[in-house]
PDB file of C-alpha atoms in Angstrom:
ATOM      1  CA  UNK A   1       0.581  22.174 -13.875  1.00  0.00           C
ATOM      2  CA  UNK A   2       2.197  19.783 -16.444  1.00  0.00           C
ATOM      3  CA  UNK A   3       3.328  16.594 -15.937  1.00  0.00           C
ATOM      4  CA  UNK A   4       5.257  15.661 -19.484  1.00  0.00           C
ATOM      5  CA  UNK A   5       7.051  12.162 -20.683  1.00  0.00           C
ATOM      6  CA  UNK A   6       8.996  11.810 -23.427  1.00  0.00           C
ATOM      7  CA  UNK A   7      10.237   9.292 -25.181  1.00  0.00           C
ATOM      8  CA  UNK A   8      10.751   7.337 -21.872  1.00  0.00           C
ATOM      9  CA  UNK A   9      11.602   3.962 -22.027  1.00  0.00           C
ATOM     10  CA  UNK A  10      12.787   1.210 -19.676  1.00  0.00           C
ATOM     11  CA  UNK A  11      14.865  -1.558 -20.522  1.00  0.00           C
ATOM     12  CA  UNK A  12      15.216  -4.577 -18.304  1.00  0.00           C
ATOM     13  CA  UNK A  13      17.979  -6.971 -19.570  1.00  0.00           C
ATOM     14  CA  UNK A  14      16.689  -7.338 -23.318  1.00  0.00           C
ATOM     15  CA  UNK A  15      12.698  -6.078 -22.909  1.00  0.00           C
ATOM     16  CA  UNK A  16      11.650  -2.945 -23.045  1.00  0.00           C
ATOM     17  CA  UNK A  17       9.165  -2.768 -20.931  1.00  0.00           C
ATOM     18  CA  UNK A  18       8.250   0.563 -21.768  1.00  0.00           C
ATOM     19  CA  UNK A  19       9.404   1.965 -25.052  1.00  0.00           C
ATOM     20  CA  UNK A  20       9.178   5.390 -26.502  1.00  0.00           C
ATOM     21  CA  UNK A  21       6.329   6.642 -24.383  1.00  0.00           C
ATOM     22  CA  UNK A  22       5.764  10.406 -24.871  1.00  0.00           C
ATOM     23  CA  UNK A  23       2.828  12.218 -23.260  1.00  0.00           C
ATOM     24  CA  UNK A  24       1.953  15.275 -21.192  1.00  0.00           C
ATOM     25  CA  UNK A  25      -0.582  15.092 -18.402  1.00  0.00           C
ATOM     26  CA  UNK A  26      -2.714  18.389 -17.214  1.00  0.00           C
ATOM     27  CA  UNK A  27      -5.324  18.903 -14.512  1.00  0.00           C
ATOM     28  CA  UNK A  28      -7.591  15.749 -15.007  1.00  0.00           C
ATOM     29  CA  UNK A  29      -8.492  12.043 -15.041  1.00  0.00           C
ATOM     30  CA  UNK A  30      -6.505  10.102 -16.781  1.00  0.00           C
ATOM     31  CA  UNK A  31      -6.845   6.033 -17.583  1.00  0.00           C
ATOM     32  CA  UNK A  32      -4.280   4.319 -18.425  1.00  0.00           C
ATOM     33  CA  UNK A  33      -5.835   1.107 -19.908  1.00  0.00           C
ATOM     34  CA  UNK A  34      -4.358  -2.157 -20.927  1.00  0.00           C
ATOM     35  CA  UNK A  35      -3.873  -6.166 -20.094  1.00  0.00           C
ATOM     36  CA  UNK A  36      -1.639  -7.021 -17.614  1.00  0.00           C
ATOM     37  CA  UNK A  37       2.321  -7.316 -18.822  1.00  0.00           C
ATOM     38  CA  UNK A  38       1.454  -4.118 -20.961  1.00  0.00           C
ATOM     39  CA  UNK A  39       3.878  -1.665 -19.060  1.00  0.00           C
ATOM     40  CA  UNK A  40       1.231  -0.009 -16.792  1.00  0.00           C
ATOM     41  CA  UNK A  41       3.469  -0.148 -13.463  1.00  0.00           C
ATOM     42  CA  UNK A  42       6.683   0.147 -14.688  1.00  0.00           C
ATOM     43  CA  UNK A  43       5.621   3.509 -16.208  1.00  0.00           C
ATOM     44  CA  UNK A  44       3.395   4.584 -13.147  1.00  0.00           C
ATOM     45  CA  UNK A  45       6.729   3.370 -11.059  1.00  0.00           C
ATOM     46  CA  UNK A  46       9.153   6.010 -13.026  1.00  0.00           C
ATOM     47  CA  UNK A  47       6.432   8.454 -12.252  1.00  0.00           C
ATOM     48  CA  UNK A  48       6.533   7.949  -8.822  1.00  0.00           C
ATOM     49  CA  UNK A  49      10.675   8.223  -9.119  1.00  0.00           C
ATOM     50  CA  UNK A  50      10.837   4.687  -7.745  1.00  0.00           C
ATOM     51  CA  UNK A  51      12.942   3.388 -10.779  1.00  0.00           C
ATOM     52  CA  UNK A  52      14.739   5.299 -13.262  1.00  0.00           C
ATOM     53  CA  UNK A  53      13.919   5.220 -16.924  1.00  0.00           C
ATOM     54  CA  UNK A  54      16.511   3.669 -19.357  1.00  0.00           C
ATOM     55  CA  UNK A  55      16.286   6.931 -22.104  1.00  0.00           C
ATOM     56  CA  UNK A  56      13.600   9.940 -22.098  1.00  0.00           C
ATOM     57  CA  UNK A  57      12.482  12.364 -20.021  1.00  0.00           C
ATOM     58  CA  UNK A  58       9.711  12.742 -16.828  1.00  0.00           C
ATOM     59  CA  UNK A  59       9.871  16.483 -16.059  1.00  0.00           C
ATOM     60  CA  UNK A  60       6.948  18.782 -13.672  1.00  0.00           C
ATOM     61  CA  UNK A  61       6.643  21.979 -15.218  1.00  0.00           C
ATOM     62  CA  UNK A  62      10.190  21.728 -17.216  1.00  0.00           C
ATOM     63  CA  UNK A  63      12.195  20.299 -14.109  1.00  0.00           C
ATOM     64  CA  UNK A  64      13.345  16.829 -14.383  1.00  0.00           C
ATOM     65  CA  UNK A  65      11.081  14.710 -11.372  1.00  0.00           C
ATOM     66  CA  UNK A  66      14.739  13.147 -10.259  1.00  0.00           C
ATOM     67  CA  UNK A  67      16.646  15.960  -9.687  1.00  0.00           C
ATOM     68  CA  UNK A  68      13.494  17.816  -7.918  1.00  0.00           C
ATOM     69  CA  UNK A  69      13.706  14.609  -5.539  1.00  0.00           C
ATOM     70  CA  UNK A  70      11.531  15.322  -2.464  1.00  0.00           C
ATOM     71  CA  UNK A  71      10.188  18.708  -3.543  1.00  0.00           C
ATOM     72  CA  UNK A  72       8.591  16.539  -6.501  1.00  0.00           C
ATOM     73  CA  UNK A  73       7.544  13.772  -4.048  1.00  0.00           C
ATOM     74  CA  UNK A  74       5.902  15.980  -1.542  1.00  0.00           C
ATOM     75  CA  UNK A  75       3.210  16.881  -4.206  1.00  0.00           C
ATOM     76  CA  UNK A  76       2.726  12.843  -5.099  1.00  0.00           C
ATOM     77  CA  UNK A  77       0.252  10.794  -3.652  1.00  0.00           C
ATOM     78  CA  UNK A  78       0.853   6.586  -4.944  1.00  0.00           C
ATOM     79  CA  UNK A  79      -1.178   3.779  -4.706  1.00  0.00           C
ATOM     80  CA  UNK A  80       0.776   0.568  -5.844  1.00  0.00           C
ATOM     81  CA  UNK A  81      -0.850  -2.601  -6.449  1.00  0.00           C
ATOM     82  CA  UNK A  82       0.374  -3.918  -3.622  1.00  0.00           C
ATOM     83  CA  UNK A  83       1.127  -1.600  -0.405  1.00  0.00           C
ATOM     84  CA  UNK A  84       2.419  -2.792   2.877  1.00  0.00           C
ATOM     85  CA  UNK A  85       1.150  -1.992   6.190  1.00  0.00           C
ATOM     86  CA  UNK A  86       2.058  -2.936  10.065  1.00  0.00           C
ATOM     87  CA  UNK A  87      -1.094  -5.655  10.565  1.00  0.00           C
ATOM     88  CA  UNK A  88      -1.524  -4.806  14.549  1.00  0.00           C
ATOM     89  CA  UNK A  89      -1.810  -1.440  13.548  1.00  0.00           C
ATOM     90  CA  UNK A  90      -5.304   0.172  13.545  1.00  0.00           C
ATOM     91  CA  UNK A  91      -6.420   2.158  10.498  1.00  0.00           C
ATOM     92  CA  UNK A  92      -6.288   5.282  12.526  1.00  0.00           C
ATOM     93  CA  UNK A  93      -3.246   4.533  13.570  1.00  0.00           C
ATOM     94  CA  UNK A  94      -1.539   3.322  10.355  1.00  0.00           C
ATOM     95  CA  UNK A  95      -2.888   6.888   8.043  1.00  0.00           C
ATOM     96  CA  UNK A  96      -1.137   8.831  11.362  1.00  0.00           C
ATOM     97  CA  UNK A  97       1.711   6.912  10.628  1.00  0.00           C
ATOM     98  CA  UNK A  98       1.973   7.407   6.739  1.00  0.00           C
ATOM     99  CA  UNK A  99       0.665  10.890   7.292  1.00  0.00           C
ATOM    100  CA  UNK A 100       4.379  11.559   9.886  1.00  0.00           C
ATOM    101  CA  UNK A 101       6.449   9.840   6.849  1.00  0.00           C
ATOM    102  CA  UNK A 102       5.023  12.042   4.761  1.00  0.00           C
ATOM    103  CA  UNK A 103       5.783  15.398   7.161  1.00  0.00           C
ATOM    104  CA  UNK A 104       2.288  16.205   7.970  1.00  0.00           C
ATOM    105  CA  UNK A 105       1.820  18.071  11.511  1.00  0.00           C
ATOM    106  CA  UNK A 106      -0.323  15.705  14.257  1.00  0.00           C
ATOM    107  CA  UNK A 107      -3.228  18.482  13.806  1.00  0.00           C
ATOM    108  CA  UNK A 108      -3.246  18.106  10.288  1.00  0.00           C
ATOM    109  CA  UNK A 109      -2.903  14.397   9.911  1.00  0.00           C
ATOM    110  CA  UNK A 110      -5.856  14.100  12.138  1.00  0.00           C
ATOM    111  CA  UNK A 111      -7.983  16.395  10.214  1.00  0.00           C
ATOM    112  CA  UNK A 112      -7.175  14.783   7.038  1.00  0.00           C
ATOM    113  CA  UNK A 113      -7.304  11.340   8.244  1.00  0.00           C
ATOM    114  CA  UNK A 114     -11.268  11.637   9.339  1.00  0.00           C
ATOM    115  CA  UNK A 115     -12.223  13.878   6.474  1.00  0.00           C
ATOM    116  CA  UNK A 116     -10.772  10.458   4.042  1.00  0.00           C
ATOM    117  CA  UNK A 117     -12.021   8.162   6.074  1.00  0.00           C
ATOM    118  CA  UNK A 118     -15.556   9.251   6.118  1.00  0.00           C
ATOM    119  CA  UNK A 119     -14.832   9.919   2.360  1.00  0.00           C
ATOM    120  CA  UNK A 120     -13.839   6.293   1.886  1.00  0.00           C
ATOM    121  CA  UNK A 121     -16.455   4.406   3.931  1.00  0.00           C
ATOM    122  CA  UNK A 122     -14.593   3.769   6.897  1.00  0.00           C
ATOM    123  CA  UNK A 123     -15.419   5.700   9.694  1.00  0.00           C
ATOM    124  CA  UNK A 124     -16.919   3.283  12.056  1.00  0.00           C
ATOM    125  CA  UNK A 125     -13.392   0.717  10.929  1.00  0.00           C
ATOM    126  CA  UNK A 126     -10.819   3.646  12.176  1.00  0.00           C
ATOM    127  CA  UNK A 127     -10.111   1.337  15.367  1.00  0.00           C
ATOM    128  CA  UNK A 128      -9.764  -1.903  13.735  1.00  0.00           C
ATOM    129  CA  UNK A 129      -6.438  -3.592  13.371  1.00  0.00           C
ATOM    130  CA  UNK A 130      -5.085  -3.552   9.653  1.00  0.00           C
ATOM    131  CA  UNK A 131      -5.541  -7.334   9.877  1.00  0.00           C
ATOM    132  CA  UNK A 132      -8.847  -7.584  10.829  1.00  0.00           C
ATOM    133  CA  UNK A 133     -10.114  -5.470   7.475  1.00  0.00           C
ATOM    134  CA  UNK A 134     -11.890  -7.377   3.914  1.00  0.00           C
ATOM    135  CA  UNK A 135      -9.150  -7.112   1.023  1.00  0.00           C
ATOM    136  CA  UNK A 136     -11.736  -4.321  -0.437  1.00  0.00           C
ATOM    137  CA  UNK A 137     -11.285  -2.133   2.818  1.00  0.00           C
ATOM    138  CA  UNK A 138      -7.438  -2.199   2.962  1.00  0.00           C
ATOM    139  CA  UNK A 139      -7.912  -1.158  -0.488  1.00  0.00           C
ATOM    140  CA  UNK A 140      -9.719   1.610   1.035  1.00  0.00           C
ATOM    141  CA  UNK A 141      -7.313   2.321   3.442  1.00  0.00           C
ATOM    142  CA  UNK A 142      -4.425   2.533   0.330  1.00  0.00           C
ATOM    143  CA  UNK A 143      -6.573   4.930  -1.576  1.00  0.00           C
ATOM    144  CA  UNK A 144      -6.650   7.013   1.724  1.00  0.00           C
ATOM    145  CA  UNK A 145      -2.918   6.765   2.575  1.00  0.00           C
ATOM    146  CA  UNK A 146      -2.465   8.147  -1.349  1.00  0.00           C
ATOM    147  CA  UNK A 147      -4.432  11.155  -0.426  1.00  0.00           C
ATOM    148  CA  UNK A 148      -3.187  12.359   2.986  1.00  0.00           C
ATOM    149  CA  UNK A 149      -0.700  14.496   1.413  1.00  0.00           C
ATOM    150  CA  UNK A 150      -3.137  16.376  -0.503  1.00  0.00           C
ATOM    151  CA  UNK A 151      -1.231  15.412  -3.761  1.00  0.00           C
ATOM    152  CA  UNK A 152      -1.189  17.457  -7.213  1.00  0.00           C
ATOM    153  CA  UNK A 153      -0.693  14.168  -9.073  1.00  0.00           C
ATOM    154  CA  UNK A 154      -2.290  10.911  -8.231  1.00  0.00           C
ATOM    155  CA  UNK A 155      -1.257   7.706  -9.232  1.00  0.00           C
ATOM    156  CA  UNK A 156      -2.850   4.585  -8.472  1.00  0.00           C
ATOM    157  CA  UNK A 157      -1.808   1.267 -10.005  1.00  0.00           C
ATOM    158  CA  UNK A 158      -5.196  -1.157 -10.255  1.00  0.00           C
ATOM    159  CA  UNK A 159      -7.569   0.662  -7.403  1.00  0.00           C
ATOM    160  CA  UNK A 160     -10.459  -0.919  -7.825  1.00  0.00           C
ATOM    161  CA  UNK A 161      -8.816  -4.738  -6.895  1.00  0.00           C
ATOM    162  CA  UNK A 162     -10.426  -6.843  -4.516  1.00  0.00           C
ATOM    163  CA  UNK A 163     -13.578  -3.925  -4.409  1.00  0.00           C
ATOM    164  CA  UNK A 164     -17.192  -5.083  -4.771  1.00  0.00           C
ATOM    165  CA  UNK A 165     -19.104  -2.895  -7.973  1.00  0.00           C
ATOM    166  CA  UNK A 166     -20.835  -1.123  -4.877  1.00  0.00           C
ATOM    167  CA  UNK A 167     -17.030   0.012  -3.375  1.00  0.00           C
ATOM    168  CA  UNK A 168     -15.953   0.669  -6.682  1.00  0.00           C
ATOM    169  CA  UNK A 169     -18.523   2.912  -7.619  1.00  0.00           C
ATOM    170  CA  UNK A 170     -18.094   4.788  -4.493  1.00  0.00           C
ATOM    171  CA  UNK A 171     -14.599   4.744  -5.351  1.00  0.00           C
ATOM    172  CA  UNK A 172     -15.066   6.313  -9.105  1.00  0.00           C
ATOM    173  CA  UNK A 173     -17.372   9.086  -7.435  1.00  0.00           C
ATOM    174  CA  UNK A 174     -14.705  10.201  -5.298  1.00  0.00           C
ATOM    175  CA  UNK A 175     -11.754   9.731  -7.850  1.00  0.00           C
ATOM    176  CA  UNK A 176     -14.012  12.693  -9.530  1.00  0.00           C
ATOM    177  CA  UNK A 177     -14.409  14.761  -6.538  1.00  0.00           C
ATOM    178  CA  UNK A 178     -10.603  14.569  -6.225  1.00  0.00           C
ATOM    179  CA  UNK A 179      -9.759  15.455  -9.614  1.00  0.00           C
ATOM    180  CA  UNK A 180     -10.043  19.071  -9.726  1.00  0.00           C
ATOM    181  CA  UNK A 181      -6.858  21.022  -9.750  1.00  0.00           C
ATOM    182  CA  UNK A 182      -4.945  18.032  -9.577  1.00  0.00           C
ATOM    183  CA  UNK A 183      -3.549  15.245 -12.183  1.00  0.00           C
ATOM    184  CA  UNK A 184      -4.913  11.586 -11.438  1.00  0.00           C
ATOM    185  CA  UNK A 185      -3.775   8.806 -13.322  1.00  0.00           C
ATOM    186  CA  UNK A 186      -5.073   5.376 -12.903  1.00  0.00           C
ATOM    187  CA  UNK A 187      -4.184   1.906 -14.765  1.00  0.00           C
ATOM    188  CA  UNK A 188      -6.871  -1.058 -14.715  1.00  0.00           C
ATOM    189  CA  UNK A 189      -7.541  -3.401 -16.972  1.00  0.00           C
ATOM    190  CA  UNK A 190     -11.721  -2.908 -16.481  1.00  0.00           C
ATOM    191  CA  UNK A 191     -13.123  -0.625 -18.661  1.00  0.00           C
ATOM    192  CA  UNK A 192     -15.926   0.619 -16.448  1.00  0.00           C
ATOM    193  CA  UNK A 193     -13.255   1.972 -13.896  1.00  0.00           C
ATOM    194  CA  UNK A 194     -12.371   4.664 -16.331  1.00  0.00           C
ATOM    195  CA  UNK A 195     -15.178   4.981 -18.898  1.00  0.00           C
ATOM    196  CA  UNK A 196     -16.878   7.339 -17.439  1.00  0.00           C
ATOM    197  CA  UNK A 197     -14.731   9.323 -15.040  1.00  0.00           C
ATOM    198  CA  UNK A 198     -11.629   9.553 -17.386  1.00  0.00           C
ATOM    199  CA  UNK A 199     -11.002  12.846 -19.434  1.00  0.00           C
ATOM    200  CA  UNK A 200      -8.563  10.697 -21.414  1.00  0.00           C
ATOM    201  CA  UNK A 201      -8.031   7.425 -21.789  1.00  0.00           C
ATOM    202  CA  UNK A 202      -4.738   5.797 -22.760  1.00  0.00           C
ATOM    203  CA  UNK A 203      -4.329   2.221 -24.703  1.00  0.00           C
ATOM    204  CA  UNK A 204      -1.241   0.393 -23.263  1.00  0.00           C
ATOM    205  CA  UNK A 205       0.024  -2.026 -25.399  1.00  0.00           C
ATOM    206  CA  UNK A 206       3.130  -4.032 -25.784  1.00  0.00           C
ATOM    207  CA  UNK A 207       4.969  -0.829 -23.479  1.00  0.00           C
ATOM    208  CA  UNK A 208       3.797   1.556 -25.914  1.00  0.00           C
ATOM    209  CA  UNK A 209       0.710   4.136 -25.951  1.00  0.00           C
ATOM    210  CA  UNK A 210      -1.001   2.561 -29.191  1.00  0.00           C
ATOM    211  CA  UNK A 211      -4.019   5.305 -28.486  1.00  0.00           C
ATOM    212  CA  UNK A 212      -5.153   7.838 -26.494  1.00  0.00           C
ATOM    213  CA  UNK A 213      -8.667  10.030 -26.191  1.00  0.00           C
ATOM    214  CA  UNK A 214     -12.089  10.704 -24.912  1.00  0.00           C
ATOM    215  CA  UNK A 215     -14.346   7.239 -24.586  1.00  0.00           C
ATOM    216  CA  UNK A 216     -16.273   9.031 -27.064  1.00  0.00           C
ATOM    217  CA  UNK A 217     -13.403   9.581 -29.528  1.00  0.00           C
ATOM    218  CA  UNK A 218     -12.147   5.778 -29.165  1.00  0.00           C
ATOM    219  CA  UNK A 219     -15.255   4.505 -29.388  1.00  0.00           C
ATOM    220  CA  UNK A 220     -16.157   6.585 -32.769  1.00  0.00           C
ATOM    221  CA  UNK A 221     -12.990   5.001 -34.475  1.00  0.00           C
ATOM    222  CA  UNK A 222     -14.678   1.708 -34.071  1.00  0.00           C
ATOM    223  CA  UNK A 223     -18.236   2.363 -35.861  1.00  0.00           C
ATOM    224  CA  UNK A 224     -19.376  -0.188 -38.657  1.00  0.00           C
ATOM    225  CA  UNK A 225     -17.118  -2.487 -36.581  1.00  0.00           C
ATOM    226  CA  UNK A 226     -19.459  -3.783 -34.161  1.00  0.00           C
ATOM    227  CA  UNK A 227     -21.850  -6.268 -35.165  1.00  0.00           C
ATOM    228  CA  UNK A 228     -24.520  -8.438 -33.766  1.00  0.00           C
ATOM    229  CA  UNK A 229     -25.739 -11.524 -35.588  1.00  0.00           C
ATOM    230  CA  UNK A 230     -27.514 -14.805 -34.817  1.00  0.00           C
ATOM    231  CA  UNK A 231     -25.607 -18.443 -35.672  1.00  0.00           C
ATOM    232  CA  UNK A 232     -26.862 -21.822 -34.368  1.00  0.00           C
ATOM    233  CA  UNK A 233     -25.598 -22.914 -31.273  1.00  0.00           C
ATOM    234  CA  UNK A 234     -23.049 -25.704 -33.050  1.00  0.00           C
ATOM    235  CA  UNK A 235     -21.594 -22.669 -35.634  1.00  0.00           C
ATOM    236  CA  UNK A 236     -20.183 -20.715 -32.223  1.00  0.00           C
ATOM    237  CA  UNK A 237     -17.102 -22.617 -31.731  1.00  0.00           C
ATOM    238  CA  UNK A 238     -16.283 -21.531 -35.438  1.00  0.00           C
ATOM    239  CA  UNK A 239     -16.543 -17.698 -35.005  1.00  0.00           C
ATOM    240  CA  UNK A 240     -14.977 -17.579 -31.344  1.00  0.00           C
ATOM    241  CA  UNK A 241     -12.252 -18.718 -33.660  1.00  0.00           C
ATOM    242  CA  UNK A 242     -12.314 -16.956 -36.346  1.00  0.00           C
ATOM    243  CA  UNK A 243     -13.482 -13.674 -34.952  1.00  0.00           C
ATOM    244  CA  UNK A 244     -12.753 -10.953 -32.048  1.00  0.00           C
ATOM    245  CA  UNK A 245     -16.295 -12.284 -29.781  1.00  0.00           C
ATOM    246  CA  UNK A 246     -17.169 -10.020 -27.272  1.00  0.00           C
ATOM    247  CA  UNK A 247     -19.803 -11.537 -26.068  1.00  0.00           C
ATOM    248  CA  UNK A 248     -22.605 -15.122 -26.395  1.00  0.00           C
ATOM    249  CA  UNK A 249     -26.013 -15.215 -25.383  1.00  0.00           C
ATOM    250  CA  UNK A 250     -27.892 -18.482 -25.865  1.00  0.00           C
ATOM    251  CA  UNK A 251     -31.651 -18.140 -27.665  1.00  0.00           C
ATOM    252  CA  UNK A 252     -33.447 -21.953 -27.818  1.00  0.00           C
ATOM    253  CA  UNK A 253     -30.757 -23.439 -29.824  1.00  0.00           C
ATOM    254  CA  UNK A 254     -28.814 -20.794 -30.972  1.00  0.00           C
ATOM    255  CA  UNK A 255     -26.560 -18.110 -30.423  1.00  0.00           C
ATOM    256  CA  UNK A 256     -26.866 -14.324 -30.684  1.00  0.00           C
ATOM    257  CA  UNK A 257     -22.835 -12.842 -30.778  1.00  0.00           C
ATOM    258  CA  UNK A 258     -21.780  -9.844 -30.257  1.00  0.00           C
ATOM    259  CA  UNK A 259     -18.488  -9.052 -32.979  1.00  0.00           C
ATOM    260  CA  UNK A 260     -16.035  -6.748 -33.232  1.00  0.00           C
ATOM    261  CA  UNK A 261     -14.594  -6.762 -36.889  1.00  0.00           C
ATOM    262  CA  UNK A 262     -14.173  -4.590 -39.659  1.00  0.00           C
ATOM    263  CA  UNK A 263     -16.052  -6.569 -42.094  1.00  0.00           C
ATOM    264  CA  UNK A 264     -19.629  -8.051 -41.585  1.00  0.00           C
ATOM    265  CA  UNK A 265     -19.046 -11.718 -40.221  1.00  0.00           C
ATOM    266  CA  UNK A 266     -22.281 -13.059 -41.349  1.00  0.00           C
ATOM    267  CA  UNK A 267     -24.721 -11.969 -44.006  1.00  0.00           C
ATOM    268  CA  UNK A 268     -27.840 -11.106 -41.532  1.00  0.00           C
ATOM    269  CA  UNK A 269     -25.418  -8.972 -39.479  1.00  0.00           C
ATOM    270  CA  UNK A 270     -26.438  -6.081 -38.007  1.00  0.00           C
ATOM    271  CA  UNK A 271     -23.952  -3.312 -36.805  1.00  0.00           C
ATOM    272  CA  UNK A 272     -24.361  -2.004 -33.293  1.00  0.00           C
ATOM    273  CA  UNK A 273     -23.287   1.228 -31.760  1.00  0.00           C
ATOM    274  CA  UNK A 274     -19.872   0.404 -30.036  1.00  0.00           C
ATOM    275  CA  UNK A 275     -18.472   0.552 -26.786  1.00  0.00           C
ATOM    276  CA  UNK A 276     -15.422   1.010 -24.875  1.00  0.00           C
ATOM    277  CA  UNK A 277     -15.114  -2.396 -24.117  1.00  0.00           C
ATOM    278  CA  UNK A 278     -15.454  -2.940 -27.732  1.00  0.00           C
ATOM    279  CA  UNK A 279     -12.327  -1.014 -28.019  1.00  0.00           C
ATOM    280  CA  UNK A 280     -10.685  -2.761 -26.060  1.00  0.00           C
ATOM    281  CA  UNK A 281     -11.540  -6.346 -27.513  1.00  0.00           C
ATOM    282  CA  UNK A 282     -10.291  -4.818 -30.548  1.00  0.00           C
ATOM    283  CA  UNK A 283      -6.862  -4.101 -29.715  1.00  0.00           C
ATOM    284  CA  UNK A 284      -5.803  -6.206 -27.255  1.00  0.00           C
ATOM    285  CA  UNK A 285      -7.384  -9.568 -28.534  1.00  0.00           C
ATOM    286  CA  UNK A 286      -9.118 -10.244 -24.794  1.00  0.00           C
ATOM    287  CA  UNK A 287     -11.819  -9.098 -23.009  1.00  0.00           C
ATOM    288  CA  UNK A 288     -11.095  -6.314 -20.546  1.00  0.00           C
ATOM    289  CA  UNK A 289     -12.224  -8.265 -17.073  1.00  0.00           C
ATOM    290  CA  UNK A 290     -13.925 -10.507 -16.179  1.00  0.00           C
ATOM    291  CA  UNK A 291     -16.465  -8.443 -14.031  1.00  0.00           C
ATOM    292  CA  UNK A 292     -17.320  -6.571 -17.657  1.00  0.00           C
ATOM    293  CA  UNK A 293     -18.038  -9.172 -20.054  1.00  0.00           C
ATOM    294  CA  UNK A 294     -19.118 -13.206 -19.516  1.00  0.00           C
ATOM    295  CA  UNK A 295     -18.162 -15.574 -22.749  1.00  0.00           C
TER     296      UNK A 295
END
């Protein structure tokens, strides 16, 4: 099972939005990590075969994905950011829907569709209309529709959107109950989505993988680059400007800051043991969502 890019770009008008991207994808969990404008869907769309890329390759075990066509599709399973759905349907009836555009027979789109709703939370929900649901449950219902095919390769474009931290732990758990014998890959720009589930992680940046590896292996590159230091309250303003600040906490006056840099940023700093969010401050100048850090 190999899912292998190389050098694929896309090029719309003068922009590459994706340039030079070369990769290969086995059984696993993979992140694919970056702001937004960074290239995530446009690569997870030439994946999918939805768009074509501009030069490079996208092959599944040394066929090209285009010229496989449907046999390649049959084995995908695609969550996009945003999926449509008939709004008077109910949620049983919509998966029974996907499940006949996707070929499944009625027996087996029923079994499927109550084993992944009752892996999804949504059991006592299969009768509602589409409509009716939280933004976090049609998310639900998208992860499910991904999965009713049973895919090899997974690919879901920002998951975890509109889900409360209690959905989207639910959702990591069962992102790593899916991920044996099959290839997930999921962008996000929040770390904790894919710090702990993802085998490899993959910095998007600019349309081009700047760095990939374990959280452990990114987070290594970044020791005696993480510091933590105290600065009165009216100094702050100077060192969010002067300085990659991950995060303030006020103490009685002044201010304990948390720094990525690769030099000490004040005399009494102390270094820290960094994180992937530290990482991720560190390359792409921002922090990595707003549920992760407050400033």
């Amino acid at each position: 099972m190999e899912l292998r890019m190389t050098n694929v770009t896309k090029t719309f008008r003068d922009v590459n939005a994706v340039e030079h991207v070369s990769k290969t994808l086995e059984s696993g969990v993979y992140g694919l990590l970056g702001v937004n404008g960074a290239g995530k869907t446009t690569l997870m769309r030439m994946l999918c075969t939805l768009i074509r890329p501009t030069g490079g390759t996208i092959t599944w075990d040394g066929n090209d994905i285009f010229a496989l066509g449907g046999e390649y599709r049959k084995m995908l399973g695609y969550l996009p950011q945003d999926f449509g759905f008939y709004p008077d349907f109910t949620v049983q009836d919509y998966l029974y829907y996907i499940a006949a555009i996707k070929g499944l027979r009625p027996t087996t789109a029923r079994q499927r569709t109550d084993r992944l709703l009752e892996q999804v939370g949504l059991s006592k929900e299969r009768n509602q209309k589409m409509k009716k649901l939280s933004g976090g449950m049609k998310r639900r219902v998208g992860i499910a529709q991904a999965m009713l095919n049973d895919p090899r390769i997974l690919i879901l474009d920002e998951p975890t959107a509109g889900l409360d931290p209690g959905e989207r732990i639910r959702f990591r758990n069962l992102l790593s109950e899916l991920a044996q014998d099959r290839i997930v890959l999921l962008s996000t720009h929040i770390v904790s989505d894919v710090e702990y589930i993802a085998n490899e992680i993959l910095l998007m940046k600019d349309g081009r993988i700047v760095l990939s590896g374990t959280s452990e292996e990114l987070t290594a590159a970044l020791l005696e680059s993480v510091w933590i230091c105290t600065a009165p309250s009216e100094q702050v303003g100077a060192y969010l400007q002067n300085y990659k600040v991950a995060n303030v906490k006020t103490l009685q006056g002044n201010a304990q800051l948390r720094i990525v840099s690769p030099e000490p940023p004040a005399k009494d700093a102390a270094a820290d043991i960094p994180t992937l969010e530290d990482v991720f401050l560190y390359y792409f100048g921002e922090k990595a969502g707003e549920e992760d850090v407050s400033l």
